[in-house]
Amino acid sequence: LGPLLLLLLLLLAPPGREADEAPGDWPGARRLREQLRTAEALSRRYWARFSCVVWPQDCEDEDAEAAAPPRDWSLPPWARRSLDILTTWYCHFHDCCKDGRDCRISNNFTGLESDLRVRLHGQHLVSELVLRVVRDYLEMPKADKALALSFHGGSGTGKNFVAQLLAENLYRDGLKSDCVQMFVTVFHFPNPKYVDMYKEWLLSLIRETQQSCNQTLFIFDEAEKLHPGLLELLGPHLERKASEGHRAETQRAIFLFLSNLGGNVITEVVLGLLKDGWSREEITMEHLGPRLQAEIMKSTDSGFGRSHVVKEIDFFIPFLPLEYHHVRLCARDAFLSQDLLYTEEDLDELANMMTYGPEQGHLFSSQGCKSVSQRTAL
Ligand SMILES: *[C@@H]1O[C@H](CO)[C@@H](O)[C@H](O)[C@H]1NC(C)=O
Ligand SMILES: *[C@@H]1O[C@H](CO)[C@@H](O)[C@H](O)[C@H]1NC(C)=O
């Protein structure tokens, strides 16, 4: 691998001034030799660094310490960048774990907090609640139960986005992690005729994921459309478990159920409070929680409300309907993430493409921020 790394270094080296000179030119050849020598010395250090990150146990202590945040060492930036790429590539196939920790699990609460504050718009209740309950659950010394959260709200209010932020901050590979499984009802379980097959598949997938990973995340999108048979199967996974020894206690599982159930009640309550002169940010869980939960429990048009699953939900989390200025923020983020230039008028134009309801006031975007990012191309 040594020569390979050397080659890699040379390939990735930014072209120096030498490139302008004809081959065989003496000063040019000398410089090339010097460059090769430097590259060789670099590649030795490079290799030491790489193996430290990947096999920390073979690493001397001082090296290991330096390897932890490999930022301040003396390799030039381009070499550091290629090391990062190589390490990421290697760790993609192997688990680069330190001190027995499962490095697929990152649990970056600082990142989660900042993402929920900066990248999610108009959801102060969600930001606060999700961060708190997820962090409390994962930091508990013992867990005798999975954490079950139910996200409610109209389309485009950020339910999927928050699920994605959780996956990205809790797992190195985000939604692609072996520890994370996401199901979309109409996609994974489209036909009620095959519910027995789905059950078997879902059960074995949950089991396998939990066996290979001590901290798992299961996301059910369009939970209101889940077949009663599947809901029934999930119930026992959410229940409090009688102590099953050490393994059960170190196991953590988070189940997220995303649905638009209760969206109308949320809109109704929020609209009422705004009319009474409250500001959006003054709205608390006391205003929304009980109404929302009651609404879900009594909803009969979906199996979800009547299922065993609903009784095991730890928190019902309301996503508020989004207003014009939130849609503008989504539009701004979409432009920024695609490196596109934009003007204030562009943001207004995008925000104006959405329809606003309900009848009284036209305050809320009917589709939230849905497909705003696709519209930046127009
Ligand atoms: C999972 O937890 C068990 C029990 O504590 C532990 O022995 C095992 O090493 C953990 N597995 C991983 C991948 O962290
Ligand atoms: C956590 O996330 C933040 C923001 O994304 C990032 O700057 C930081 O490096 C992450 N920390 C770790 C330990 O990965």
Short mmCIF file of C-alpha atoms and ligand atoms in Angstrom, two decimals:
data_model
loop_
_atom_site.label_atom_id
_atom_site.label_comp_id
_atom_site.label_asym_id
_atom_site.label_seq_id
_atom_site.Cartn_x
_atom_site.Cartn_y
_atom_site.Cartn_z
CA LEU A 1 0.00 0.00 0.00
CA GLY A 2 3.01 2.31 0.53
CA PRO A 3 3.71 2.85 -3.19
CA LEU A 4 0.01 3.18 -3.81
CA LEU A 5 -0.19 5.98 -1.29
CA LEU A 6 2.80 7.65 -2.85
CA LEU A 7 1.11 7.50 -6.20
CA LEU A 8 -2.05 8.84 -4.69
CA LEU A 9 -0.14 11.71 -3.13
CA LEU A 10 1.47 12.57 -6.43
CA LEU A 11 -1.80 12.40 -8.27
CA LEU A 12 -3.53 14.56 -5.73
CA ALA A 13 -0.65 17.01 -5.47
CA PRO A 14 -1.62 20.35 -6.91
CA PRO A 15 0.42 20.98 -10.08
CA GLY A 16 3.40 23.10 -9.16
CA ARG A 17 5.22 25.53 -11.37
CA GLU A 18 7.39 22.61 -12.51
CA ALA A 19 4.64 21.50 -14.80
CA ASP A 20 5.42 24.41 -17.13
CA GLU A 21 8.94 23.25 -17.76
CA ALA A 22 10.00 20.80 -20.42
CA PRO A 23 10.97 17.31 -19.22
CA GLY A 24 14.70 16.76 -19.01
CA ASP A 25 15.18 20.33 -17.96
CA TRP A 26 17.78 20.07 -15.20
CA PRO A 27 16.30 22.45 -12.65
CA GLY A 28 12.89 20.93 -13.31
CA ALA A 29 14.18 17.41 -12.78
CA ARG A 30 15.86 18.48 -9.57
CA ARG A 31 12.68 19.98 -8.29
CA LEU A 32 10.80 16.85 -9.23
CA ARG A 33 13.30 14.78 -7.26
CA GLU A 34 12.85 17.07 -4.29
CA GLN A 35 9.14 16.84 -4.59
CA LEU A 36 9.35 13.06 -4.68
CA ARG A 37 11.48 13.04 -1.58
CA THR A 38 9.07 15.30 0.25
CA ALA A 39 6.18 13.19 -0.91
CA GLU A 40 7.91 10.06 0.36
CA ALA A 41 8.47 11.60 3.77
CA LEU A 42 4.92 12.85 3.74
CA SER A 43 3.54 9.49 2.74
CA ARG A 44 5.25 7.82 5.69
CA ARG A 45 3.62 10.29 8.05
CA TYR A 46 0.45 10.00 6.05
CA TRP A 47 0.45 6.25 6.44
CA ALA A 48 1.12 6.49 10.18
CA ARG A 49 -1.80 8.85 10.51
CA PHE A 50 -4.12 6.71 8.48
CA SER A 51 -3.34 3.54 10.38
CA CYS A 52 -3.78 5.42 13.64
CA VAL A 53 -7.26 6.43 12.70
CA VAL A 54 -8.20 3.02 11.39
CA TRP A 55 -6.37 0.77 13.84
CA PRO A 56 -6.07 2.88 16.97
CA GLN A 57 -5.00 -0.11 19.06
CA ASP A 58 -1.72 -0.36 17.09
CA CYS A 59 -1.04 3.27 17.59
CA GLU A 60 1.34 4.70 20.17
CA ASP A 61 -0.43 6.82 22.70
CA GLU A 62 0.92 10.17 21.62
CA ASP A 63 0.10 9.40 18.00
CA ALA A 64 -3.37 8.27 18.93
CA GLU A 65 -3.96 11.51 20.71
CA ALA A 66 -2.84 13.49 17.73
CA ALA A 67 -4.98 11.33 15.49
CA ALA A 68 -8.17 12.04 17.39
CA PRO A 69 -8.72 15.46 15.87
CA PRO A 70 -6.44 15.18 12.86
CA ARG A 71 -6.55 18.86 12.18
CA ASP A 72 -3.45 20.53 13.52
CA TRP A 73 -0.70 18.37 12.09
CA SER A 74 1.82 19.42 9.60
CA LEU A 75 0.58 17.82 6.40
CA PRO A 76 -0.42 20.32 3.74
CA PRO A 77 -4.19 20.84 3.33
CA TRP A 78 -4.45 18.86 0.08
CA ALA A 79 -2.81 15.84 1.73
CA ARG A 80 -5.08 16.17 4.72
CA ARG A 81 -8.09 16.28 2.44
CA SER A 82 -7.02 13.16 0.58
CA LEU A 83 -6.39 11.42 3.90
CA ASP A 84 -9.91 12.27 4.96
CA ILE A 85 -11.25 10.88 1.70
CA LEU A 86 -9.23 7.70 2.05
CA THR A 87 -10.27 7.24 5.66
CA THR A 88 -13.92 7.77 4.86
CA TRP A 89 -13.62 5.32 2.00
CA TYR A 90 -11.92 2.73 4.18
CA CYS A 91 -14.38 3.19 7.04
CA HIS A 92 -17.17 2.71 4.60
CA PHE A 93 -16.24 -0.97 4.37
CA HIS A 94 -14.87 -1.53 7.85
CA ASP A 95 -15.99 -0.15 11.13
CA CYS A 96 -13.25 2.08 12.38
CA CYS A 97 -13.96 1.85 16.04
CA LYS A 98 -12.16 3.37 18.93
CA ASP A 99 -11.98 1.91 22.41
CA GLY A 100 -14.65 -0.66 21.67
CA ARG A 101 -17.19 2.03 20.86
CA ASP A 102 -19.45 1.38 17.89
CA CYS A 103 -18.37 4.11 15.52
CA ARG A 104 -21.46 3.75 13.36
CA ILE A 105 -23.19 5.59 16.19
CA SER A 106 -22.22 9.24 16.50
CA ASN A 107 -24.88 10.75 18.82
CA ASN A 108 -23.84 14.30 18.05
CA PHE A 109 -26.25 16.30 20.20
CA THR A 110 -24.45 19.56 19.49
CA GLY A 111 -25.02 18.99 15.79
CA LEU A 112 -28.63 17.95 16.40
CA GLU A 113 -29.31 21.04 18.49
CA SER A 114 -27.82 23.35 15.91
CA ASP A 115 -29.61 21.63 13.00
CA LEU A 116 -32.96 21.82 14.77
CA ARG A 117 -32.40 25.48 15.55
CA VAL A 118 -30.95 26.65 12.25
CA ARG A 119 -32.18 24.33 9.51
CA LEU A 120 -35.71 23.65 10.72
CA HIS A 121 -38.09 26.60 10.37
CA GLY A 122 -41.10 27.59 12.42
CA GLN A 123 -41.09 24.59 14.78
CA HIS A 124 -40.02 25.82 18.20
CA LEU A 125 -41.96 23.06 20.00
CA VAL A 126 -40.45 20.31 17.88
CA SER A 127 -36.89 21.64 18.24
CA GLU A 128 -37.08 21.79 21.98
CA LEU A 129 -38.97 18.56 22.57
CA VAL A 130 -37.18 16.29 20.12
CA LEU A 131 -33.74 17.31 21.32
CA ARG A 132 -34.67 16.90 24.97
CA VAL A 133 -36.43 13.55 24.81
CA VAL A 134 -33.95 11.93 22.43
CA ARG A 135 -30.95 13.10 24.41
CA ASP A 136 -32.49 12.05 27.74
CA TYR A 137 -33.34 8.64 26.34
CA LEU A 138 -29.93 7.96 24.84
CA GLU A 139 -28.05 9.22 27.88
CA MET A 140 -30.08 7.18 30.35
CA PRO A 141 -27.82 4.59 31.97
CA LYS A 142 -30.51 1.93 31.55
CA ALA A 143 -33.44 1.74 29.19
CA ASP A 144 -36.20 -0.77 29.68
CA LYS A 145 -38.25 0.43 26.74
CA ALA A 146 -37.95 1.74 23.21
CA LEU A 147 -38.58 5.45 22.72
CA ALA A 148 -41.68 5.93 20.57
CA LEU A 149 -42.36 9.35 19.08
CA SER A 150 -45.27 10.25 16.91
CA PHE A 151 -44.84 13.25 14.57
CA HIS A 152 -48.06 14.99 13.53
CA GLY A 153 -48.75 17.83 11.16
CA GLY A 154 -49.68 18.84 7.67
CA SER A 155 -47.53 18.01 4.68
CA GLY A 156 -44.29 19.92 4.24
CA THR A 157 -44.06 21.00 7.88
CA GLY A 158 -40.78 19.15 8.44
CA LYS A 159 -41.64 15.68 9.81
CA ASN A 160 -39.41 13.85 7.34
CA PHE A 161 -36.76 16.51 7.67
CA VAL A 162 -36.55 16.05 11.45
CA ALA A 163 -36.35 12.27 11.01
CA GLN A 164 -33.48 12.83 8.60
CA LEU A 165 -31.72 15.24 10.99
CA LEU A 166 -31.98 12.65 13.74
CA ALA A 167 -30.50 9.94 11.51
CA GLU A 168 -27.69 12.24 10.38
CA ASN A 169 -26.70 13.36 13.85
CA LEU A 170 -27.08 10.05 15.64
CA TYR A 171 -25.42 7.87 12.99
CA ARG A 172 -22.26 8.30 10.97
CA ASP A 173 -23.99 7.18 7.77
CA GLY A 174 -27.32 8.88 8.41
CA LEU A 175 -30.32 7.28 6.75
CA LYS A 176 -28.01 4.81 5.00
CA SER A 177 -26.71 3.42 8.29
CA ASP A 178 -27.15 -0.30 9.06
CA CYS A 179 -28.68 0.87 12.33
CA VAL A 180 -31.45 2.89 10.65
CA GLN A 181 -34.46 1.54 8.78
CA MET A 182 -37.02 3.72 7.08
CA PHE A 183 -40.36 2.48 5.80
CA VAL A 184 -42.82 4.34 3.63
CA THR A 185 -46.17 2.60 3.83
CA VAL A 186 -47.31 2.98 0.22
CA PHE A 187 -43.89 1.98 -0.99
CA HIS A 188 -42.89 -0.88 1.32
CA PHE A 189 -46.31 -2.25 2.23
CA PRO A 190 -48.53 -1.27 -0.70
CA ASN A 191 -50.88 -4.22 -0.93
CA PRO A 192 -53.02 -5.43 2.03
CA LYS A 193 -53.20 -8.81 0.32
CA TYR A 194 -49.57 -9.48 1.19
CA VAL A 195 -49.73 -8.36 4.80
CA ASP A 196 -48.52 -11.73 6.11
CA MET A 197 -45.45 -11.53 3.95
CA TYR A 198 -44.81 -7.93 5.04
CA LYS A 199 -45.13 -8.99 8.67
CA GLU A 200 -42.53 -11.69 8.34
CA TRP A 201 -40.17 -9.38 6.48
CA LEU A 202 -40.62 -6.49 8.91
CA LEU A 203 -40.14 -8.69 11.93
CA SER A 204 -36.94 -10.24 10.64
CA LEU A 205 -35.60 -6.86 9.57
CA ILE A 206 -36.23 -5.37 13.01
CA ARG A 207 -34.63 -8.36 14.65
CA GLU A 208 -31.55 -8.32 12.41
CA THR A 209 -31.07 -4.59 12.79
CA GLN A 210 -31.29 -4.82 16.56
CA GLN A 211 -28.88 -7.74 16.61
CA SER A 212 -26.25 -5.93 14.60
CA CYS A 213 -26.67 -2.61 16.34
CA ASN A 214 -27.13 -1.60 19.98
CA GLN A 215 -28.85 1.65 19.07
CA THR A 216 -31.41 1.48 16.31
CA LEU A 217 -33.76 3.95 14.63
CA PHE A 218 -36.94 2.84 12.84
CA ILE A 219 -38.91 5.39 10.86
CA PHE A 220 -42.45 4.75 9.64
CA ASP A 221 -43.57 7.37 7.17
CA GLU A 222 -47.31 7.59 6.43
CA ALA A 223 -47.98 5.73 9.64
CA GLU A 224 -51.70 6.49 9.32
CA LYS A 225 -51.78 4.11 6.37
CA LEU A 226 -50.08 1.18 8.11
CA HIS A 227 -52.10 -2.02 8.02
CA PRO A 228 -53.59 -2.99 11.43
CA GLY A 229 -51.69 -6.27 11.19
CA LEU A 230 -48.38 -4.45 10.98
CA LEU A 231 -49.30 -2.10 13.82
CA GLU A 232 -50.16 -5.09 15.94
CA LEU A 233 -46.78 -6.58 15.22
CA LEU A 234 -44.99 -3.39 16.26
CA GLY A 235 -46.79 -3.08 19.60
CA PRO A 236 -44.61 -5.54 21.55
CA HIS A 237 -41.45 -3.82 20.34
CA LEU A 238 -42.53 -0.61 22.05
CA GLU A 239 -43.62 -2.07 25.36
CA ARG A 240 -41.74 -1.82 28.59
CA LYS A 241 -39.69 -4.97 28.97
CA ALA A 242 -39.22 -6.95 32.13
CA SER A 243 -35.50 -7.10 32.75
CA GLU A 244 -33.91 -9.42 30.23
CA GLY A 245 -30.40 -9.04 31.48
CA HIS A 246 -27.55 -6.88 30.38
CA ARG A 247 -28.13 -6.88 26.65
CA ALA A 248 -31.67 -5.61 26.95
CA GLU A 249 -30.50 -2.77 29.14
CA THR A 250 -27.82 -1.57 26.77
CA GLN A 251 -30.14 -1.80 23.78
CA ARG A 252 -31.69 1.44 22.61
CA ALA A 253 -34.38 1.70 19.96
CA ILE A 254 -36.16 4.80 18.70
CA PHE A 255 -39.37 4.40 16.73
CA LEU A 256 -40.70 7.39 14.80
CA PHE A 257 -44.21 7.42 13.39
CA LEU A 258 -44.85 10.17 10.86
CA SER A 259 -48.40 11.01 9.89
CA ASN A 260 -50.65 13.88 8.94
CA LEU A 261 -53.22 12.79 11.54
CA GLY A 262 -54.20 15.65 13.78
CA GLY A 263 -52.94 18.24 11.31
CA ASN A 264 -56.32 19.95 11.24
CA VAL A 265 -56.57 20.15 15.01
CA ILE A 266 -53.10 21.66 15.22
CA THR A 267 -54.03 24.30 12.64
CA GLU A 268 -57.29 25.03 14.45
CA VAL A 269 -55.61 25.48 17.85
CA VAL A 270 -52.77 27.59 16.47
CA LEU A 271 -55.14 29.80 14.51
CA GLY A 272 -57.33 30.29 17.60
CA LEU A 273 -54.37 31.28 19.77
CA LEU A 274 -53.00 33.69 17.16
CA LYS A 275 -56.42 35.31 16.91
CA ASP A 276 -56.48 35.71 20.69
CA GLY A 277 -53.28 37.67 20.43
CA TRP A 278 -50.70 35.04 21.34
CA SER A 279 -47.51 35.03 19.38
CA ARG A 280 -46.52 31.82 17.65
CA GLU A 281 -43.49 31.33 19.91
CA GLU A 282 -45.66 31.58 23.03
CA ILE A 283 -47.56 28.46 22.06
CA THR A 284 -46.62 25.58 24.35
CA MET A 285 -47.21 21.85 24.54
CA GLU A 286 -49.94 22.51 27.14
CA HIS A 287 -51.95 24.23 24.42
CA LEU A 288 -51.52 21.48 21.89
CA GLY A 289 -50.54 18.18 23.48
CA PRO A 290 -53.82 17.08 25.10
CA ARG A 291 -55.97 18.17 22.14
CA LEU A 292 -53.69 16.39 19.71
CA GLN A 293 -53.53 13.17 21.68
CA ALA A 294 -57.30 13.08 22.14
CA GLU A 295 -57.79 13.63 18.44
CA ILE A 296 -55.44 10.79 17.48
CA MET A 297 -57.01 8.38 19.95
CA LYS A 298 -60.49 9.01 18.65
CA SER A 299 -59.64 9.04 14.97
CA THR A 300 -61.43 6.11 13.45
CA ASP A 301 -60.55 6.61 9.81
CA SER A 302 -57.17 5.02 10.40
CA GLY A 303 -56.04 1.93 12.28
CA PHE A 304 -53.33 3.98 13.96
CA GLY A 305 -55.57 5.68 16.52
CA ARG A 306 -57.09 2.44 17.72
CA SER A 307 -53.92 0.40 17.63
CA HIS A 308 -51.87 -0.87 20.51
CA VAL A 309 -49.02 1.23 19.16
CA VAL A 310 -50.72 4.49 20.06
CA LYS A 311 -50.88 3.53 23.74
CA GLU A 312 -47.15 3.03 23.78
CA ILE A 313 -46.28 6.38 22.20
CA ASP A 314 -44.16 8.39 24.64
CA PHE A 315 -44.61 11.78 22.99
CA PHE A 316 -47.02 13.17 20.45
CA ILE A 317 -45.13 15.92 18.68
CA PRO A 318 -47.08 18.64 16.85
CA PHE A 319 -45.61 20.28 13.75
CA LEU A 320 -47.18 23.72 13.37
CA PRO A 321 -48.47 24.95 10.02
CA LEU A 322 -45.91 27.16 8.29
CA GLU A 323 -46.40 30.82 7.42
CA TYR A 324 -45.20 32.90 4.49
CA HIS A 325 -41.92 33.94 6.11
CA HIS A 326 -41.07 30.30 6.93
CA VAL A 327 -41.54 29.32 3.31
CA ARG A 328 -39.19 32.17 2.38
CA LEU A 329 -36.58 30.72 4.74
CA CYS A 330 -36.98 27.28 3.14
CA ALA A 331 -36.52 28.90 -0.26
CA ARG A 332 -33.36 30.68 0.93
CA ASP A 333 -31.94 27.38 2.26
CA ALA A 334 -32.74 25.68 -1.03
CA PHE A 335 -30.87 28.34 -3.01
CA LEU A 336 -27.92 28.21 -0.65
CA SER A 337 -27.68 24.44 -0.66
CA GLN A 338 -27.56 24.44 -4.46
CA ASP A 339 -25.00 27.27 -4.54
CA LEU A 340 -27.42 29.45 -6.48
CA LEU A 341 -27.53 33.19 -6.28
CA TYR A 342 -30.86 34.67 -5.25
CA THR A 343 -32.53 38.00 -4.57
CA GLU A 344 -35.18 38.90 -2.04
CA GLU A 345 -37.63 38.99 -4.96
CA ASP A 346 -36.76 35.38 -5.84
CA LEU A 347 -37.66 34.35 -2.30
CA ASP A 348 -40.96 36.20 -2.51
CA GLU A 349 -41.68 34.69 -5.87
CA LEU A 350 -41.12 31.16 -4.56
CA ALA A 351 -43.14 31.80 -1.42
CA ASN A 352 -45.96 33.20 -3.56
CA MET A 353 -46.12 29.99 -5.58
CA MET A 354 -47.56 28.16 -2.59
CA THR A 355 -51.26 28.30 -1.80
CA TYR A 356 -52.29 29.62 1.58
CA GLY A 357 -55.19 28.55 3.75
CA PRO A 358 -57.44 28.11 5.61
CA GLU A 359 -60.35 30.21 4.33
CA GLN A 360 -60.08 32.71 7.19
CA GLY A 361 -56.84 34.64 6.88
CA HIS A 362 -54.89 32.53 4.39
CA LEU A 363 -52.10 32.49 6.92
CA PHE A 364 -50.64 29.03 6.47
CA SER A 365 -48.98 27.42 3.48
CA SER A 366 -51.16 24.44 2.52
CA GLN A 367 -48.13 22.42 1.44
CA GLY A 368 -45.72 23.82 4.03
CA CYS A 369 -42.27 23.90 2.49
CA LYS A 370 -42.92 20.85 0.33
CA SER A 371 -41.09 20.84 -3.02
CA VAL A 372 -39.79 24.36 -2.46
CA SER A 373 -36.30 23.08 -3.18
CA GLN A 374 -37.32 21.68 -6.57
CA ARG A 375 -38.80 25.02 -7.55
CA THR A 376 -35.54 26.95 -7.28
CA ALA A 377 -34.69 25.58 -10.72
CA LEU A 378 -37.64 27.36 -12.31
C1 LIG B 1 -23.69 -4.03 22.46
O1 LIG B 1 -23.90 -4.20 23.84
C2 LIG B 1 -23.32 -5.37 24.35
C3 LIG B 1 -23.73 -5.50 25.79
O2 LIG B 1 -23.32 -4.39 26.53
C4 LIG B 1 -21.80 -5.26 24.21
O3 LIG B 1 -21.20 -6.43 24.72
C5 LIG B 1 -21.46 -5.13 22.74
O4 LIG B 1 -20.09 -4.95 22.59
C6 LIG B 1 -22.20 -3.95 22.17
N1 LIG B 1 -21.99 -3.95 20.76
C7 LIG B 1 -21.52 -2.90 20.12
C8 LIG B 1 -21.36 -3.06 18.66
O5 LIG B 1 -21.27 -1.86 20.69
C1 LIG B 2 -21.29 17.53 15.45
O1 LIG B 2 -21.96 18.29 14.50
C2 LIG B 2 -21.41 19.58 14.30
C3 LIG B 2 -22.34 20.33 13.38
O2 LIG B 2 -22.74 19.56 12.30
C4 LIG B 2 -20.01 19.42 13.75
O3 LIG B 2 -19.43 20.69 13.53
C5 LIG B 2 -19.18 18.63 14.72
O4 LIG B 2 -17.90 18.39 14.18
C6 LIG B 2 -19.85 17.32 15.03
N1 LIG B 2 -19.13 16.67 16.11
C7 LIG B 2 -18.68 15.42 16.01
C8 LIG B 2 -18.00 14.90 17.20
O5 LIG B 2 -18.84 14.76 14.99
#
